[in-house]
Coordinates of C-alpha atoms in Angstrom, one line a residue:
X1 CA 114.1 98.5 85.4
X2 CA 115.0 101.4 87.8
X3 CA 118.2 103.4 86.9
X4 CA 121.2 104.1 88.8
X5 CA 119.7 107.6 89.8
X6 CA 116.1 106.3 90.7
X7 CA 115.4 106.5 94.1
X8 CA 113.3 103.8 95.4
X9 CA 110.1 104.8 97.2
X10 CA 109.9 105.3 101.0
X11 CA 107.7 102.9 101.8
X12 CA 109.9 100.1 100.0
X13 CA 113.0 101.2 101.7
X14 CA 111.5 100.9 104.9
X15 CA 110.1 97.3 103.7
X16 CA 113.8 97.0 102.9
X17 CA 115.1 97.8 106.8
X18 CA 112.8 96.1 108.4
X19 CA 113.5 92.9 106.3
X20 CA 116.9 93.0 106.8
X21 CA 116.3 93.9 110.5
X22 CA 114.5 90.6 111.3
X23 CA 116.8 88.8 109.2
X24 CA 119.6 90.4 111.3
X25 CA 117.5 89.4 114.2
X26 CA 117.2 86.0 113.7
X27 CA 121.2 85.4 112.7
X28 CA 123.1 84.2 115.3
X29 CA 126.8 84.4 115.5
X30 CA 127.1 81.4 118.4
X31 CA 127.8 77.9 116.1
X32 CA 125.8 75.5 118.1
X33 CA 127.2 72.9 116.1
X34 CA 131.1 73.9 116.3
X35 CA 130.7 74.2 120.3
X36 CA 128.5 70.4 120.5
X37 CA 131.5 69.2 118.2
X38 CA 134.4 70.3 120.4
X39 CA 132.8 69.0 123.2
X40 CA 133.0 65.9 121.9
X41 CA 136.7 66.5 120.6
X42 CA 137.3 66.8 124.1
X43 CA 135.7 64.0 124.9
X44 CA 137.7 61.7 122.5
X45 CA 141.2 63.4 123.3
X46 CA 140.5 62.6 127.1
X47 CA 139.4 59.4 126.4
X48 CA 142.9 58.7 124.2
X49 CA 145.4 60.3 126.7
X50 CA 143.5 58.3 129.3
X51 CA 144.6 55.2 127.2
X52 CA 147.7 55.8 126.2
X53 CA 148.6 56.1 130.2
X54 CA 147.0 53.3 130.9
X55 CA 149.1 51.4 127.9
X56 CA 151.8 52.8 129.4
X57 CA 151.2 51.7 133.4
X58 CA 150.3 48.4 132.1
X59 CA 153.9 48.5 130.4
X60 CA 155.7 49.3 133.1
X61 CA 153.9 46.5 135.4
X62 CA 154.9 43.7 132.6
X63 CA 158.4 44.8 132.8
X64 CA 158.5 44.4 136.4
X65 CA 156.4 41.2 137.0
X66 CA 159.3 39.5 134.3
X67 CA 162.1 41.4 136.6
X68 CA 163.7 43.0 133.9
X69 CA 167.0 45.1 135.6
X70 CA 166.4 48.2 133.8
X71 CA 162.8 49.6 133.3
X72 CA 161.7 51.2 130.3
X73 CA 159.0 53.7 131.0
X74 CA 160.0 56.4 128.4
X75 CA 156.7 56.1 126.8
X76 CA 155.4 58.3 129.7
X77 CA 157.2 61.0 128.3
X78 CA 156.0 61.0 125.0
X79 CA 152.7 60.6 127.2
X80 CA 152.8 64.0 129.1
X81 CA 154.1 66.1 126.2
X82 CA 151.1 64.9 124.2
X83 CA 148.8 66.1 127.2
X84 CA 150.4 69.5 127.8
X85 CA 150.0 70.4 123.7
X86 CA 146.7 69.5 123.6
X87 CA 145.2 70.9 126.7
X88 CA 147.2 74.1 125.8
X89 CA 145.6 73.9 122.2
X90 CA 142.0 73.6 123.9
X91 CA 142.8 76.9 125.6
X92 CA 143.9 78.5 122.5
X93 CA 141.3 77.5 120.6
X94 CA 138.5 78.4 123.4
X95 CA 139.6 82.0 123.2
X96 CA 139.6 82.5 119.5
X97 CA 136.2 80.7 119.1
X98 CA 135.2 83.8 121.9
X99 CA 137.0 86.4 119.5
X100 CA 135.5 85.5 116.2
X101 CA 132.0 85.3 118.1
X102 CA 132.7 88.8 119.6
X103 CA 134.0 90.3 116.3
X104 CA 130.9 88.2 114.5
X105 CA 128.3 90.2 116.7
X106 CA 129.7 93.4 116.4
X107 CA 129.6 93.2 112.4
X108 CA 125.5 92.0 112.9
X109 CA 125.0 95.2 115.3
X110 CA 126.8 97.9 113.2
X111 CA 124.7 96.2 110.1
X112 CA 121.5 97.2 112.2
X113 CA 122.2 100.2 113.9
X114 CA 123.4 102.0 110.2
X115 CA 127.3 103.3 109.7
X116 CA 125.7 106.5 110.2
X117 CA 124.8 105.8 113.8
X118 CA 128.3 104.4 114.5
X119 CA 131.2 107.5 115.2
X120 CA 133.6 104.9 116.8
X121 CA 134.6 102.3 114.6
X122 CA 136.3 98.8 117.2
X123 CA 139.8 100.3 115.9
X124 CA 139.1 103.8 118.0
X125 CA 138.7 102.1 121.1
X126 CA 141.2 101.3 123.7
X127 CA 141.8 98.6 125.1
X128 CA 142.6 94.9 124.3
X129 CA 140.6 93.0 121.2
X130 CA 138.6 91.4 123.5
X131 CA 137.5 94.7 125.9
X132 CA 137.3 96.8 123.0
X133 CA 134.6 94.4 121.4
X134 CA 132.9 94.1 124.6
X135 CA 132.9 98.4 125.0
X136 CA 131.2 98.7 121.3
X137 CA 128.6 95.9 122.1
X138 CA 127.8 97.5 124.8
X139 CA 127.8 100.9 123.6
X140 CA 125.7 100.3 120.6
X141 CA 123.9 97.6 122.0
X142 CA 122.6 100.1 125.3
X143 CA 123.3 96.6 127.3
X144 CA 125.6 95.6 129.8
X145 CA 127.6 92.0 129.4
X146 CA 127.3 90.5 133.0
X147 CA 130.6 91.1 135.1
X148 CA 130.6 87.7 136.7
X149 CA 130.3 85.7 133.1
X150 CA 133.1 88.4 131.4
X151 CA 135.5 87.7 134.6
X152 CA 135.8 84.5 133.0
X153 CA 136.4 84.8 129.7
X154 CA 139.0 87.5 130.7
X155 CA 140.8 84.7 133.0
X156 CA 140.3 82.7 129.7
X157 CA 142.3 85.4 127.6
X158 CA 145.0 86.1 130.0
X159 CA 146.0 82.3 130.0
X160 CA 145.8 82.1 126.5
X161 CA 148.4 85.2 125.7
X162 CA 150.3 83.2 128.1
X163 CA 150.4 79.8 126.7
X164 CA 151.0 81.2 122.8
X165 CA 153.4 83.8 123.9
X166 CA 156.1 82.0 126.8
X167 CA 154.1 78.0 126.1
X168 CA 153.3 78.3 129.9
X169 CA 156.7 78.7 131.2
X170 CA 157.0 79.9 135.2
X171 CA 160.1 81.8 134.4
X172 CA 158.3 84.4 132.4
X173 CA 155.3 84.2 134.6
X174 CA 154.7 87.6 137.0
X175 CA 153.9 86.6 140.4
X176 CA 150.6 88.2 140.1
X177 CA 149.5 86.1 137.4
X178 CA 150.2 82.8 139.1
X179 CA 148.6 83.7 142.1
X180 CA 145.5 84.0 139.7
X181 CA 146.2 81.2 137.3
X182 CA 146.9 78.9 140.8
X183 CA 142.7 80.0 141.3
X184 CA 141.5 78.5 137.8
X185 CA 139.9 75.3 138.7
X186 CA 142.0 72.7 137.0
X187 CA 145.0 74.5 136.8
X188 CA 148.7 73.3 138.8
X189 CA 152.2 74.0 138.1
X190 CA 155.4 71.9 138.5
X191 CA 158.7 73.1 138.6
X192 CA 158.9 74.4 135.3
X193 CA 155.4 75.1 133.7
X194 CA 151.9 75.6 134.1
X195 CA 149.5 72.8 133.4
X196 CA 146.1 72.6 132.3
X197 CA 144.4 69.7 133.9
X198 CA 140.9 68.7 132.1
X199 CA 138.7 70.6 134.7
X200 CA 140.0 73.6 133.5
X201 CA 138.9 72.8 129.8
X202 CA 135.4 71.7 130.9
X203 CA 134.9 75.2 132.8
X204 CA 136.1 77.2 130.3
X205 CA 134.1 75.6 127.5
X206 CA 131.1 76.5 129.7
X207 CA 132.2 80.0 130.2
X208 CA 132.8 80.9 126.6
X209 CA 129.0 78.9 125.8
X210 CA 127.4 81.2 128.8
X211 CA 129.0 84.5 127.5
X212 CA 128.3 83.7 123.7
X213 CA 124.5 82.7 125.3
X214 CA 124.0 86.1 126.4
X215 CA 125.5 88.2 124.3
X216 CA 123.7 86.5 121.2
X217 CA 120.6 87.1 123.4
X218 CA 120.7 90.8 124.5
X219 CA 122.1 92.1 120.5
X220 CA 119.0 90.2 119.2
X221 CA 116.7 92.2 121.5
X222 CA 119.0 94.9 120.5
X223 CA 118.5 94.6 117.0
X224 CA 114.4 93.9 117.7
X225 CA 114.6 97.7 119.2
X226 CA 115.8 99.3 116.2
X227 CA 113.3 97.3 114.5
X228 CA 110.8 98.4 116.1
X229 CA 112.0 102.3 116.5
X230 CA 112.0 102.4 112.8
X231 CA 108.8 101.2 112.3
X232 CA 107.2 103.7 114.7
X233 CA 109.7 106.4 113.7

């Protein structure tokens, strides 16, 4: 058994790297299975708002067929608050499953690049915890995440801090930031607050799968060039 002081033989620490390289490699911080099961938790909570307006319409209509003076339709209300908190929660949710995925594949490329190779730790950097993620992928990953596909996951974000931090209320809403919101597919406003509308779940579910996509895809063949610079190196 090797001692505390032994040190192991060059050959098997390189064995070593380039094992843990490929497994590295191979790893991938995008949870297919958490992204195919919210799009079907999407799918159910549409399907159950759908019926609980319905239930509600058909209501209504029963009421008035029996010409019943006053009308009771205060079931909508409970109807519309129950949409607004989960739409809002899809949004919230979309941007942290982006954060952990970010934060996820910096961890796997600072484990294959080697601290030593690293002078900027994420917490050096400027810049939101989104950007800053972005800047070290991209900085130790020698890649660049496609502006287009990033556009939307920072419209994504920016709703988000919104929603959490003033629950979509227009009076704390800068001018600037409902003219974009008011470009989101999928997202309106009433008097009051902004709403999410299901488009707007739908495309940005598919901008947070494209982003993960490619990111996932470009630190692999990152990682697969340090692979192969150590073992020609």
């Amino acid at each position: 058994m090797l001692s505390d002081q032994t040190e192991l033989p060059e050959f098997l620490r390189k064995f070593i790297r380039a094992s843990m390289l490929d497994d590295l490699k191979n790893q991938s911080s995008l949870d297919v299975f958490e992204l195919d099961l919210f799009e079907w938790y999407v799918r159910e909570t549409d399907e159950l708002i759908e019926q609980m307006f319905r239930a509600e319409q058909d209501y209504v209509r029963e009421q008035i067929q029996r010409d019943q003076e006053h009308i009771n339709d205060s079931g909508f209300v409970a109807a519309d608050y129950y949409l607004k908190r989960v739409r809002y929660s899809h949004v919230i949710y979309l941007a942290s499953v982006l954060e952990t995925f970010l934060e996820r594949e910096c961890g796997r490329l600072r484990a294959a690049v080697g601290e030593d190779n690293i002078p900027f730790e994420l917490k050096e950097l400027s810049g939101d915890q989104w950007s800053t993620k972005r800047k070290y992928l991209e900085r130790y990953g020698c890649f660049k995440v496609s502006a287009a596909i990033w556009k939307k996951a920072q419209d994504l974000t920016a709703l988000r801090n919104h929603l959490v931090h003033d629950n979509g209320s227009l009076l704390e809403l800068k001018d600037q930031e409902k003219q974009r919101f008011s470009k989101f597919p999928g997202i309106k406003f009433d008097q009051t607050q902004v709403i999410v509308e299901a488009e707007y779940t739908h495309h940005a579910f598919s901008a947070v799968k494209e982003l993960c996509s490619e990111i996932d895809e470009k630190v692999g063949a990152a990682i697969y060039r340090v692979a192969e610079d150590r073992r020609n190196g």
